[in-house]
Amino acid sequence: MTLEAASSLIDKGFKVLPYINADPALAKRLEDIGCATVMPLASPIGSGNGIKNEESIKIIIDQSKIPVIVDAGIAVPSDASKMLEIGADAVLVNTAIAQALKPNIMAKAFKLGVEAGRNSFLAGRIDSKPIASPSSPEINLIDA
């Protein structure tokens, strides 16, 4: 149903920004028909349950040539940061801020979280290894 509705709206000249479950196949099909972005949910809207399907969201991000905006269910700044760290273009946060005990402070915390997440993505994380690997220098050490 989402695909058909999006296609109809695109045919009528609308820019479509579909809110979808974290379904990589659907996200790709929506991109292929001309959606301006895809907006996979982290968890049910307003639930505050955080990120429930990170691997599927990562697949959507990796295969997409259009912006990916993660929406819904984001509960804390670290959720938003994680989505930016794995390459999301943006997050949309409402309830986590609006229903916080101190919304102004929570909004500032989210600002810091998304900045940290985006900078982490741009900096490039180290490769994950199955075993320990020392990174301290072994030459030119200071004699004590």
PDB file of C-alpha atoms in Angstrom:
ATOM      1  CA  MET A   1       0.000   0.000   0.000  1.00  0.00           C
ATOM      2  CA  THR A   2       2.827   2.447   0.853  1.00  0.00           C
ATOM      3  CA  LEU A   3       4.497   1.824  -2.490  1.00  0.00           C
ATOM      4  CA  GLU A   4       1.297   2.412  -4.457  1.00  0.00           C
ATOM      5  CA  ALA A   5       0.431   5.572  -2.518  1.00  0.00           C
ATOM      6  CA  ALA A   6       3.953   6.945  -2.952  1.00  0.00           C
ATOM      7  CA  SER A   7       3.902   6.197  -6.678  1.00  0.00           C
ATOM      8  CA  SER A   8       0.555   7.942  -7.118  1.00  0.00           C
ATOM      9  CA  LEU A   9       1.743  11.042  -5.260  1.00  0.00           C
ATOM     10  CA  ILE A  10       5.017  11.170  -7.208  1.00  0.00           C
ATOM     11  CA  ASP A  11       3.050  10.925 -10.473  1.00  0.00           C
ATOM     12  CA  LYS A  12       1.060  13.975  -9.335  1.00  0.00           C
ATOM     13  CA  GLY A  13       4.245  15.971  -8.713  1.00  0.00           C
ATOM     14  CA  PHE A  14       4.572  15.605  -4.947  1.00  0.00           C
ATOM     15  CA  LYS A  15       7.894  15.139  -3.159  1.00  0.00           C
ATOM     16  CA  VAL A  16       7.303  12.034  -1.084  1.00  0.00           C
ATOM     17  CA  LEU A  17       9.057  11.385   2.237  1.00  0.00           C
ATOM     18  CA  PRO A  18       7.643   8.013   3.322  1.00  0.00           C
ATOM     19  CA  TYR A  19       7.651   6.877   6.931  1.00  0.00           C
ATOM     20  CA  ILE A  20       8.228   3.106   6.855  1.00  0.00           C
ATOM     21  CA  ASN A  21       9.129   0.092   8.932  1.00  0.00           C
ATOM     22  CA  ALA A  22      12.847  -0.705   8.733  1.00  0.00           C
ATOM     23  CA  ASP A  23      12.359  -2.803   5.590  1.00  0.00           C
ATOM     24  CA  PRO A  24      15.369  -2.627   3.236  1.00  0.00           C
ATOM     25  CA  ALA A  25      13.476  -4.062   0.244  1.00  0.00           C
ATOM     26  CA  LEU A  26      10.644  -1.540   0.577  1.00  0.00           C
ATOM     27  CA  ALA A  27      13.105   1.320   1.110  1.00  0.00           C
ATOM     28  CA  LYS A  28      14.923   0.406  -2.117  1.00  0.00           C
ATOM     29  CA  ARG A  29      11.676   0.192  -4.097  1.00  0.00           C
ATOM     30  CA  LEU A  30      10.567   3.588  -2.756  1.00  0.00           C
ATOM     31  CA  GLU A  31      13.900   5.065  -3.801  1.00  0.00           C
ATOM     32  CA  ASP A  32      13.599   3.469  -7.242  1.00  0.00           C
ATOM     33  CA  ILE A  33      10.184   5.055  -7.891  1.00  0.00           C
ATOM     34  CA  GLY A  34      11.481   8.515  -6.978  1.00  0.00           C
ATOM     35  CA  CYS A  35      10.889   9.208  -3.285  1.00  0.00           C
ATOM     36  CA  ALA A  36      12.937  12.137  -1.981  1.00  0.00           C
ATOM     37  CA  THR A  37      13.954  10.264   1.180  1.00  0.00           C
ATOM     38  CA  VAL A  38      13.030   7.226   3.224  1.00  0.00           C
ATOM     39  CA  MET A  39      12.243   7.449   6.921  1.00  0.00           C
ATOM     40  CA  PRO A  40      12.605   4.087   8.670  1.00  0.00           C
ATOM     41  CA  LEU A  41      11.333   3.913  12.215  1.00  0.00           C
ATOM     42  CA  ALA A  42      13.684   3.017  15.056  1.00  0.00           C
ATOM     43  CA  SER A  43      10.716   1.595  17.012  1.00  0.00           C
ATOM     44  CA  PRO A  44       6.992   2.406  17.253  1.00  0.00           C
ATOM     45  CA  ILE A  45       6.202   6.120  17.189  1.00  0.00           C
ATOM     46  CA  GLY A  46       6.047   7.730  20.608  1.00  0.00           C
ATOM     47  CA  SER A  47       7.139   4.516  22.328  1.00  0.00           C
ATOM     48  CA  GLY A  48      10.541   5.673  23.525  1.00  0.00           C
ATOM     49  CA  ASN A  49      11.770   2.121  22.947  1.00  0.00           C
ATOM     50  CA  GLY A  50      14.948   3.205  21.179  1.00  0.00           C
ATOM     51  CA  ILE A  51      16.535   1.388  18.251  1.00  0.00           C
ATOM     52  CA  LYS A  52      14.943  -2.017  17.728  1.00  0.00           C
ATOM     53  CA  ASN A  53      16.224  -2.952  14.269  1.00  0.00           C
ATOM     54  CA  GLU A  54      19.668  -1.412  13.816  1.00  0.00           C
ATOM     55  CA  GLU A  55      20.876  -3.983  11.282  1.00  0.00           C
ATOM     56  CA  SER A  56      17.953  -3.373   8.914  1.00  0.00           C
ATOM     57  CA  ILE A  57      18.379   0.391   9.247  1.00  0.00           C
ATOM     58  CA  LYS A  58      22.099   0.009   8.452  1.00  0.00           C
ATOM     59  CA  ILE A  59      21.245  -1.971   5.306  1.00  0.00           C
ATOM     60  CA  ILE A  60      18.835   0.787   4.242  1.00  0.00           C
ATOM     61  CA  ILE A  61      21.534   3.421   4.814  1.00  0.00           C
ATOM     62  CA  ASP A  62      24.209   1.442   2.969  1.00  0.00           C
ATOM     63  CA  GLN A  63      22.076   0.758  -0.108  1.00  0.00           C
ATOM     64  CA  SER A  64      20.464   4.190  -0.358  1.00  0.00           C
ATOM     65  CA  LYS A  65      21.397   6.999  -2.719  1.00  0.00           C
ATOM     66  CA  ILE A  66      18.765   9.291  -1.177  1.00  0.00           C
ATOM     67  CA  PRO A  67      18.745  10.717   2.350  1.00  0.00           C
ATOM     68  CA  VAL A  68      17.775   8.365   5.159  1.00  0.00           C
ATOM     69  CA  ILE A  69      16.059  10.052   8.107  1.00  0.00           C
ATOM     70  CA  VAL A  70      15.519   7.749  11.083  1.00  0.00           C
ATOM     71  CA  ASP A  71      12.236   8.564  12.785  1.00  0.00           C
ATOM     72  CA  ALA A  72      10.108   7.396  15.700  1.00  0.00           C
ATOM     73  CA  GLY A  73      10.885   5.677  18.954  1.00  0.00           C
ATOM     74  CA  ILE A  74      14.195   7.437  19.543  1.00  0.00           C
ATOM     75  CA  ALA A  75      14.360   7.796  23.319  1.00  0.00           C
ATOM     76  CA  VAL A  76      17.709   9.288  24.297  1.00  0.00           C
ATOM     77  CA  PRO A  77      20.554  11.224  22.662  1.00  0.00           C
ATOM     78  CA  SER A  78      22.675   8.073  22.400  1.00  0.00           C
ATOM     79  CA  ASP A  79      19.995   6.547  20.111  1.00  0.00           C
ATOM     80  CA  ALA A  80      20.241   9.543  17.811  1.00  0.00           C
ATOM     81  CA  SER A  81      24.029   9.518  18.000  1.00  0.00           C
ATOM     82  CA  LYS A  82      24.135   5.832  17.041  1.00  0.00           C
ATOM     83  CA  MET A  83      21.980   6.417  13.967  1.00  0.00           C
ATOM     84  CA  LEU A  84      24.274   9.227  12.788  1.00  0.00           C
ATOM     85  CA  GLU A  85      27.342   7.089  13.578  1.00  0.00           C
ATOM     86  CA  ILE A  86      26.147   4.371  11.194  1.00  0.00           C
ATOM     87  CA  GLY A  87      25.500   6.895   8.435  1.00  0.00           C
ATOM     88  CA  ALA A  88      21.933   8.177   8.715  1.00  0.00           C
ATOM     89  CA  ASP A  89      21.571  11.621   7.189  1.00  0.00           C
ATOM     90  CA  ALA A  90      19.336  12.829  10.006  1.00  0.00           C
ATOM     91  CA  VAL A  91      17.010  11.788  12.801  1.00  0.00           C
ATOM     92  CA  LEU A  92      13.581  13.161  13.593  1.00  0.00           C
ATOM     93  CA  VAL A  93      12.945  13.444  17.324  1.00  0.00           C
ATOM     94  CA  ASN A  94       9.797  14.733  19.009  1.00  0.00           C
ATOM     95  CA  THR A  95       8.379  12.765  21.932  1.00  0.00           C
ATOM     96  CA  ALA A  96      11.745  12.190  23.637  1.00  0.00           C
ATOM     97  CA  ILE A  97      12.161  15.946  23.932  1.00  0.00           C
ATOM     98  CA  ALA A  98       8.529  17.006  24.318  1.00  0.00           C
ATOM     99  CA  GLN A  99       7.852  14.563  27.156  1.00  0.00           C
ATOM    100  CA  ALA A 100      11.182  14.908  28.975  1.00  0.00           C
ATOM    101  CA  LEU A 101      11.043  16.302  32.496  1.00  0.00           C
ATOM    102  CA  LYS A 102      13.230  19.180  31.291  1.00  0.00           C
ATOM    103  CA  PRO A 103      12.665  19.527  27.519  1.00  0.00           C
ATOM    104  CA  ASN A 104      15.134  22.395  27.073  1.00  0.00           C
ATOM    105  CA  ILE A 105      17.962  20.387  28.594  1.00  0.00           C
ATOM    106  CA  MET A 106      16.968  17.280  26.625  1.00  0.00           C
ATOM    107  CA  ALA A 107      16.947  19.270  23.372  1.00  0.00           C
ATOM    108  CA  LYS A 108      20.494  20.464  24.104  1.00  0.00           C
ATOM    109  CA  ALA A 109      21.529  16.894  24.881  1.00  0.00           C
ATOM    110  CA  PHE A 110      20.134  15.706  21.536  1.00  0.00           C
ATOM    111  CA  LYS A 111      22.005  18.487  19.740  1.00  0.00           C
ATOM    112  CA  LEU A 112      25.262  17.294  21.286  1.00  0.00           C
ATOM    113  CA  GLY A 113      24.400  13.666  20.543  1.00  0.00           C
ATOM    114  CA  VAL A 114      23.740  14.188  16.850  1.00  0.00           C
ATOM    115  CA  GLU A 115      26.846  16.345  16.482  1.00  0.00           C
ATOM    116  CA  ALA A 116      28.956  13.630  18.118  1.00  0.00           C
ATOM    117  CA  GLY A 117      27.380  10.890  16.010  1.00  0.00           C
ATOM    118  CA  ARG A 118      27.844  12.731  12.732  1.00  0.00           C
ATOM    119  CA  ASN A 119      31.448  13.653  13.555  1.00  0.00           C
ATOM    120  CA  SER A 120      32.135  10.032  14.468  1.00  0.00           C
ATOM    121  CA  PHE A 121      30.769   8.897  11.096  1.00  0.00           C
ATOM    122  CA  LEU A 122      32.816  11.492   9.218  1.00  0.00           C
ATOM    123  CA  ALA A 123      35.983  10.604  11.165  1.00  0.00           C
ATOM    124  CA  GLY A 124      35.635   6.905  10.330  1.00  0.00           C
ATOM    125  CA  ARG A 125      35.636   4.293  13.037  1.00  0.00           C
ATOM    126  CA  ILE A 126      38.381   1.721  13.431  1.00  0.00           C
ATOM    127  CA  ASP A 127      37.809  -1.707  11.934  1.00  0.00           C
ATOM    128  CA  SER A 128      36.343  -4.304  14.254  1.00  0.00           C
ATOM    129  CA  LYS A 129      38.716  -7.214  14.953  1.00  0.00           C
ATOM    130  CA  PRO A 130      37.976 -10.654  16.394  1.00  0.00           C
ATOM    131  CA  ILE A 131      41.017 -10.505  18.701  1.00  0.00           C
ATOM    132  CA  ALA A 132      42.886  -7.944  20.787  1.00  0.00           C
ATOM    133  CA  SER A 133      45.371  -5.804  18.914  1.00  0.00           C
ATOM    134  CA  PRO A 134      47.697  -3.411  20.770  1.00  0.00           C
ATOM    135  CA  SER A 135      47.917   0.083  19.370  1.00  0.00           C
ATOM    136  CA  SER A 136      50.541   1.546  21.670  1.00  0.00           C
ATOM    137  CA  PRO A 137      53.903   2.254  20.022  1.00  0.00           C
ATOM    138  CA  GLU A 138      56.645  -0.300  20.541  1.00  0.00           C
ATOM    139  CA  ILE A 139      59.573   1.876  19.405  1.00  0.00           C
ATOM    140  CA  ASN A 140      60.878   5.282  20.476  1.00  0.00           C
ATOM    141  CA  LEU A 141      59.606   4.765  24.012  1.00  0.00           C
ATOM    142  CA  ILE A 142      60.801   7.061  26.797  1.00  0.00           C
ATOM    143  CA  ASP A 143      63.255   5.401  29.188  1.00  0.00           C
ATOM    144  CA  ALA A 144      62.223   5.904  32.784  1.00  0.00           C
TER     145      ALA A 144
END
